[in-house]
CSV table of C-alpha atoms in Angstrom, one decimal:
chain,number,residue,atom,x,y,z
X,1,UNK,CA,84.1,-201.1,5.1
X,2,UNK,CA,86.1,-202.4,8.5
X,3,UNK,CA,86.0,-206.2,8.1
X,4,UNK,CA,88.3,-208.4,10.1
X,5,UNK,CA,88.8,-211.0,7.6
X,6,UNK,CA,90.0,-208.5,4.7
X,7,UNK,CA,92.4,-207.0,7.4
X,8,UNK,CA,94.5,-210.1,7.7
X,9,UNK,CA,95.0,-210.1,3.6
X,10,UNK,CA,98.0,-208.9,1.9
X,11,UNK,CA,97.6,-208.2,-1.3
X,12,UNK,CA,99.4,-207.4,-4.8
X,13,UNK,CA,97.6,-205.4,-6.7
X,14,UNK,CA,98.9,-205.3,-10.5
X,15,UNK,CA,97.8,-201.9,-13.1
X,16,UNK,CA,100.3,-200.8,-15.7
X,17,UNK,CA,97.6,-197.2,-15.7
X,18,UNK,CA,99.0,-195.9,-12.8
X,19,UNK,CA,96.4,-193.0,-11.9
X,20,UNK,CA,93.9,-196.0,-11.8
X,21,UNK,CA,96.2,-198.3,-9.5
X,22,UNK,CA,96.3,-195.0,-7.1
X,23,UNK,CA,92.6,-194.3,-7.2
X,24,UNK,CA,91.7,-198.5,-6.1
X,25,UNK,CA,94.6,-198.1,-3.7
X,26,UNK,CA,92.6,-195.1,-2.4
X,27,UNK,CA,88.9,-196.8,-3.0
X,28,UNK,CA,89.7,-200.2,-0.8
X,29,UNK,CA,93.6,-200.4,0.0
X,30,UNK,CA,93.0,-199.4,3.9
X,31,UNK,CA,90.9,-202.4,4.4
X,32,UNK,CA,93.7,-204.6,3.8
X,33,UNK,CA,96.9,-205.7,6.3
X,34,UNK,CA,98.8,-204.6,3.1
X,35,UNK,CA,98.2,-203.4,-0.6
X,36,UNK,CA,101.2,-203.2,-2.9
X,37,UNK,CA,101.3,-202.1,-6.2
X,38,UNK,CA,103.1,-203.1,-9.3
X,39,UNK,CA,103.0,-201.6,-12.8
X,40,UNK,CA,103.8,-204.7,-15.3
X,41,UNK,CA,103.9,-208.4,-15.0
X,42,UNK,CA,107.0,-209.0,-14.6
X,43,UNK,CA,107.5,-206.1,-11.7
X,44,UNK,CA,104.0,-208.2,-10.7
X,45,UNK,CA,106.2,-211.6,-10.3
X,46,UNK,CA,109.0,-209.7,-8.4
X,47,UNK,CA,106.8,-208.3,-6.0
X,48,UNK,CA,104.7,-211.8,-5.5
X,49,UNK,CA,108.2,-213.7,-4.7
X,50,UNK,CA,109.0,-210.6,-2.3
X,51,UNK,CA,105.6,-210.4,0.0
X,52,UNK,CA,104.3,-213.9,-0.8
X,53,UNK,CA,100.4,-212.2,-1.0
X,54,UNK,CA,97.2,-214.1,-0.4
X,55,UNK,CA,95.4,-212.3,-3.2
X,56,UNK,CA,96.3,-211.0,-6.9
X,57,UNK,CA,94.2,-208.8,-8.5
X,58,UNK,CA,95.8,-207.7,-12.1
X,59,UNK,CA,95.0,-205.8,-15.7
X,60,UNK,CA,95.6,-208.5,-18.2
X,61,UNK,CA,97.0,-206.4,-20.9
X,62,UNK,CA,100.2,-204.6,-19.7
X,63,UNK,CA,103.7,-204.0,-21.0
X,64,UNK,CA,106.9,-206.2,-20.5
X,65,UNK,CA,104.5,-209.0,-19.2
X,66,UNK,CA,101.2,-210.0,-19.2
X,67,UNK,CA,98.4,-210.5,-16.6
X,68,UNK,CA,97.7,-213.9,-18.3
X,69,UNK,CA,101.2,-214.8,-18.1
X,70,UNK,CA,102.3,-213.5,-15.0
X,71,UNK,CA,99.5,-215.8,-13.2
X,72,UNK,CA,100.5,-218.7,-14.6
X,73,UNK,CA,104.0,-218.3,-13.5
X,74,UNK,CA,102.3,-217.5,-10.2
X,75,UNK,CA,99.5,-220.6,-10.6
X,76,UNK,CA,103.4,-222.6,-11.3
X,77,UNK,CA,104.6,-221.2,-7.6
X,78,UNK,CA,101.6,-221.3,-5.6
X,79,UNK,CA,98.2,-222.9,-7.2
X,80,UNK,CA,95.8,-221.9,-4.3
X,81,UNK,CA,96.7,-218.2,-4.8
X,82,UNK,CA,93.5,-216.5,-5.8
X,83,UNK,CA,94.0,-214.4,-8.7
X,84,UNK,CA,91.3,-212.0,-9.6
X,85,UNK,CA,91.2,-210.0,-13.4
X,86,UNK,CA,90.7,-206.7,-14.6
X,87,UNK,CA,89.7,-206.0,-18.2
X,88,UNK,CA,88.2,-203.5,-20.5
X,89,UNK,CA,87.0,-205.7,-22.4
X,90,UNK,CA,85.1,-208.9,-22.0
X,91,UNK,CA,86.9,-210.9,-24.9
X,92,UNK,CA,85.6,-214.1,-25.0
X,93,UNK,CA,89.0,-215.8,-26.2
X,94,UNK,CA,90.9,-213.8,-23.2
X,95,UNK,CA,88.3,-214.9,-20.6
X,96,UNK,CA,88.6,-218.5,-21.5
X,97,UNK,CA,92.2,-218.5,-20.8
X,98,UNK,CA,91.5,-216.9,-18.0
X,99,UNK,CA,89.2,-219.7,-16.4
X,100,UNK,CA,92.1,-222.3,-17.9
X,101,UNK,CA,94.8,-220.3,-16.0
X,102,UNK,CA,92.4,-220.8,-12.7
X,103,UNK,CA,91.8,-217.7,-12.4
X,104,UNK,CA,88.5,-217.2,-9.7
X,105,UNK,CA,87.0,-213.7,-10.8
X,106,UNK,CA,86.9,-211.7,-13.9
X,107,UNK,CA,85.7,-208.3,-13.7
X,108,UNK,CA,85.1,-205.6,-16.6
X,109,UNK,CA,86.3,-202.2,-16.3
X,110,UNK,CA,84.7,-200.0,-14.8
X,111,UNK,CA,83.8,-201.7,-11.5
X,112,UNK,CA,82.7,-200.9,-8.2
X,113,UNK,CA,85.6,-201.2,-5.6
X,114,UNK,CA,82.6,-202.4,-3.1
X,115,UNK,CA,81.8,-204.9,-5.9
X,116,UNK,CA,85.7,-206.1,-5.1
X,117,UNK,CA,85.8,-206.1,-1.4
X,118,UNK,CA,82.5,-208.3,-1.2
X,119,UNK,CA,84.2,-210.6,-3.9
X,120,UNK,CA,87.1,-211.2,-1.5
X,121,UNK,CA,85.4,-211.1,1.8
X,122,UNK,CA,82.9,-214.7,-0.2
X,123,UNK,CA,87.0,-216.1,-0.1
X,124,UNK,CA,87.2,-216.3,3.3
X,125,UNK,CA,86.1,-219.6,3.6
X,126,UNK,CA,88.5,-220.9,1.0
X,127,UNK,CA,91.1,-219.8,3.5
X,128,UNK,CA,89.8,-220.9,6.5
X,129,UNK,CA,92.1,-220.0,10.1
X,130,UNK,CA,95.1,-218.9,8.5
X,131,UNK,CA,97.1,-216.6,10.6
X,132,UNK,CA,98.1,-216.5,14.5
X,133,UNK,CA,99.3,-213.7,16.2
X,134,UNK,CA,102.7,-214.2,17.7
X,135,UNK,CA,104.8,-212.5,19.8
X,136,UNK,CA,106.6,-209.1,18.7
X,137,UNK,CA,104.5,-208.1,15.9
X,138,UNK,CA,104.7,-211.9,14.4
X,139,UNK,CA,102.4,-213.3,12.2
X,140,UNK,CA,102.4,-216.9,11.0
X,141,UNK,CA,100.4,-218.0,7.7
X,142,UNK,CA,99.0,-221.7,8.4
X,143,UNK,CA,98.1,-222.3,5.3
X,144,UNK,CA,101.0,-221.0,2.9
X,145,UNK,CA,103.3,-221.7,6.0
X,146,UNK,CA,104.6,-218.5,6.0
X,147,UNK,CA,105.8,-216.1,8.9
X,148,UNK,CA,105.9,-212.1,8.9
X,149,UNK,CA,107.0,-209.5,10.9
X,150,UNK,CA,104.5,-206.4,10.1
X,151,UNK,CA,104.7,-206.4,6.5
X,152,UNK,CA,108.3,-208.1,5.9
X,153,UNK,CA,108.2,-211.6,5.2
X,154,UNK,CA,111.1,-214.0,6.8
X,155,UNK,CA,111.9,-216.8,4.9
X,156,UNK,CA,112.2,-220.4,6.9
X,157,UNK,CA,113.9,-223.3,5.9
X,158,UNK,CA,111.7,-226.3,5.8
X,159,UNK,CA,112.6,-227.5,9.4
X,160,UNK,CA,111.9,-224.2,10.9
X,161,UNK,CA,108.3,-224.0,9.5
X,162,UNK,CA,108.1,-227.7,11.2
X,163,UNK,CA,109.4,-226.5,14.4
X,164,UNK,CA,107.0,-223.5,14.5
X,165,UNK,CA,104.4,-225.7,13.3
X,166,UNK,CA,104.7,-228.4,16.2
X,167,UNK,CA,104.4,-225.5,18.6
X,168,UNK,CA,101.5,-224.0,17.3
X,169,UNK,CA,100.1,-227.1,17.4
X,170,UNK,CA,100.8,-227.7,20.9
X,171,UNK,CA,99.3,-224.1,21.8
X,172,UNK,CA,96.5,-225.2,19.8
X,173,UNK,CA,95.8,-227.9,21.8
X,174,UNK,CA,96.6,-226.3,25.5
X,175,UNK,CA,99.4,-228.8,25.7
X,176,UNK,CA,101.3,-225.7,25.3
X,177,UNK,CA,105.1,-227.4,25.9
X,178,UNK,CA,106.8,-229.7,23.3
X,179,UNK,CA,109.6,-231.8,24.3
X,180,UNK,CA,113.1,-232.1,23.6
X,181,UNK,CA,112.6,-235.4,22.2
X,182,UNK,CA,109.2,-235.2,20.7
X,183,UNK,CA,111.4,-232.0,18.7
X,184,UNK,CA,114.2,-234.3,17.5
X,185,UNK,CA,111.9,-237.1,16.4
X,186,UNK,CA,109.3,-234.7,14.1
X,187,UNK,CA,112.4,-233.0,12.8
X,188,UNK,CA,115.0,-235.6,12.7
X,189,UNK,CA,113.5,-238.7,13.2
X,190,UNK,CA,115.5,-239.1,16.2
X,191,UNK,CA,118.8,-238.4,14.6
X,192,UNK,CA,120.0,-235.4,16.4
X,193,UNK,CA,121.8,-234.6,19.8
X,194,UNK,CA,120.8,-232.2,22.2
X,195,UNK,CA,123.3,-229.7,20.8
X,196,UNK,CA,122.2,-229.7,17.8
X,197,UNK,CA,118.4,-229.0,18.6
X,198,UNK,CA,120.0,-226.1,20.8
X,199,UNK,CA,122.0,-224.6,17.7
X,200,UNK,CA,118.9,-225.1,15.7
X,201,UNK,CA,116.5,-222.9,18.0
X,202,UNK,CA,119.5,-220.5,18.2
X,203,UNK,CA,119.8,-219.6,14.6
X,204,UNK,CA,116.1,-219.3,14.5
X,205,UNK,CA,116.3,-216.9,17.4
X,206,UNK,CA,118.8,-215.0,16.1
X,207,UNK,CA,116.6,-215.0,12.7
X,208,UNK,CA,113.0,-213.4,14.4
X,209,UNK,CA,113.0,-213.2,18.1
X,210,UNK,CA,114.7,-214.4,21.3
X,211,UNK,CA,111.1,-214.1,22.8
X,212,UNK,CA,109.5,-215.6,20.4
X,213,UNK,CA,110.3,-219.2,21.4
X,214,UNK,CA,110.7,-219.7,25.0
X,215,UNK,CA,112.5,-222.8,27.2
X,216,UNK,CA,110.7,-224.4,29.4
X,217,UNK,CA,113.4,-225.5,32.2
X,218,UNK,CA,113.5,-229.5,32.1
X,219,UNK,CA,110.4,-229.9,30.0
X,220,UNK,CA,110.8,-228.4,26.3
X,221,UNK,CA,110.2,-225.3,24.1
X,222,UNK,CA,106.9,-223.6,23.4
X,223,UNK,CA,105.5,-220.7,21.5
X,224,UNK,CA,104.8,-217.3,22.6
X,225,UNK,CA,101.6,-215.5,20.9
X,226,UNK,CA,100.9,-212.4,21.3
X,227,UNK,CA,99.4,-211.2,24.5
């Protein structure tokens, strides 16, 4: 099943059975940008701080930690995070807890892996636009405002996720270049010097790309997506 929309997902998938992780990996992991697998909850929560997924789909009962348990530590970090659960059983007690947790699907095992994929492809409007394309194999998350190279997430501080926000922005709406001071005022409220702005998009530079943001001589900075 080639979908576009299930192509921009990364997702954590969480079994403690590991011949049953491998064979959904094999069933419906191609479809996806990414598909990682962890074996216990609290492997689950390590992995979901590493790769910062847009979808969780987990056993509930599993050793060390819980399904149940990891997605409310999960729910704690990120509530918008779908978070789909695998059971053998359909225990009435465990499925309410479930819905209290917010978790959006519950499925029984067996299941069809298509049964899965169409699940996630009726999300993508809970997403909406998400991700654009930037340049050198960038991609930037709108909506969790997060960026990724490939499959490696980099971690921003607040201001740069503004920064590259305000360009996007821009792009967005074929202004295309933001000035110096239109910079300092949305990041600084005015408060910086023009040294500092240029130290600022240096460490970022030095952090992802020097062609990632390019200077626009006597006008400003703007965002390069990918061609």
């Amino acid at each position: 099943m080639k979908n576009r929309f299930l192509k921009s997902l990364r997702v954590l998938f969480v079994e403690d059975e590991q011949k049953l992780s491998q064979l959904l990996k094999n069933a419906i992991g191609d479809n996806f940008f990414q598909f990682v697998q962890a074996y216990d909850g609290q492997e689950g929560l390590v992995m979901y701080e590493k790769i910062k997924p847009d979808i969780v789909i987990t056993d509930i009962n599993m050793p060390k930690m819980s399904g149940l348990t990891m997605a409310k530590k999960i729910k704690a970090i990120d509530k918008s995070v779908p978070i789909i659960i695998l059971s053998a059983f359909s225990e009435k007690e465990k499925l309410l807890n479930a819905i209290d947790v917010g978790v959006v699907k519950y499925l029984i095992k067996p299941f069809d892996p298509d049964e899965l994929l169409e699940y996630i492809i009726s999300l993508e409007e809970h997403f909406g636009e998400r991700e654009i394309a930037l340049r050198d194999g960038y991609l930037y998350n709108k909506t969790k405002k997060t960026l990724y190279k490939k499959s490696r997430y980099v971690a921003l501080s607040k201001k740069e996720k503004q920064f590259i926000e305000l360009l996007i922005e821009y792009y967005e709406d074929a202004i295309y270049v933001v000035s110096d001071d239109i910079i300092k005022k949305r990041l600084w409220d005015d408060e910086a010097s023009d040294e500092r702005l240029r130290t600022f998009i240096r460490r970022l530079r030095a952090k992802t790309s020097k062609e990632l943001i390019k200077n626009i001589k006597s006008e400003g900075y703007q965002i390069v997506v990918a061609s």
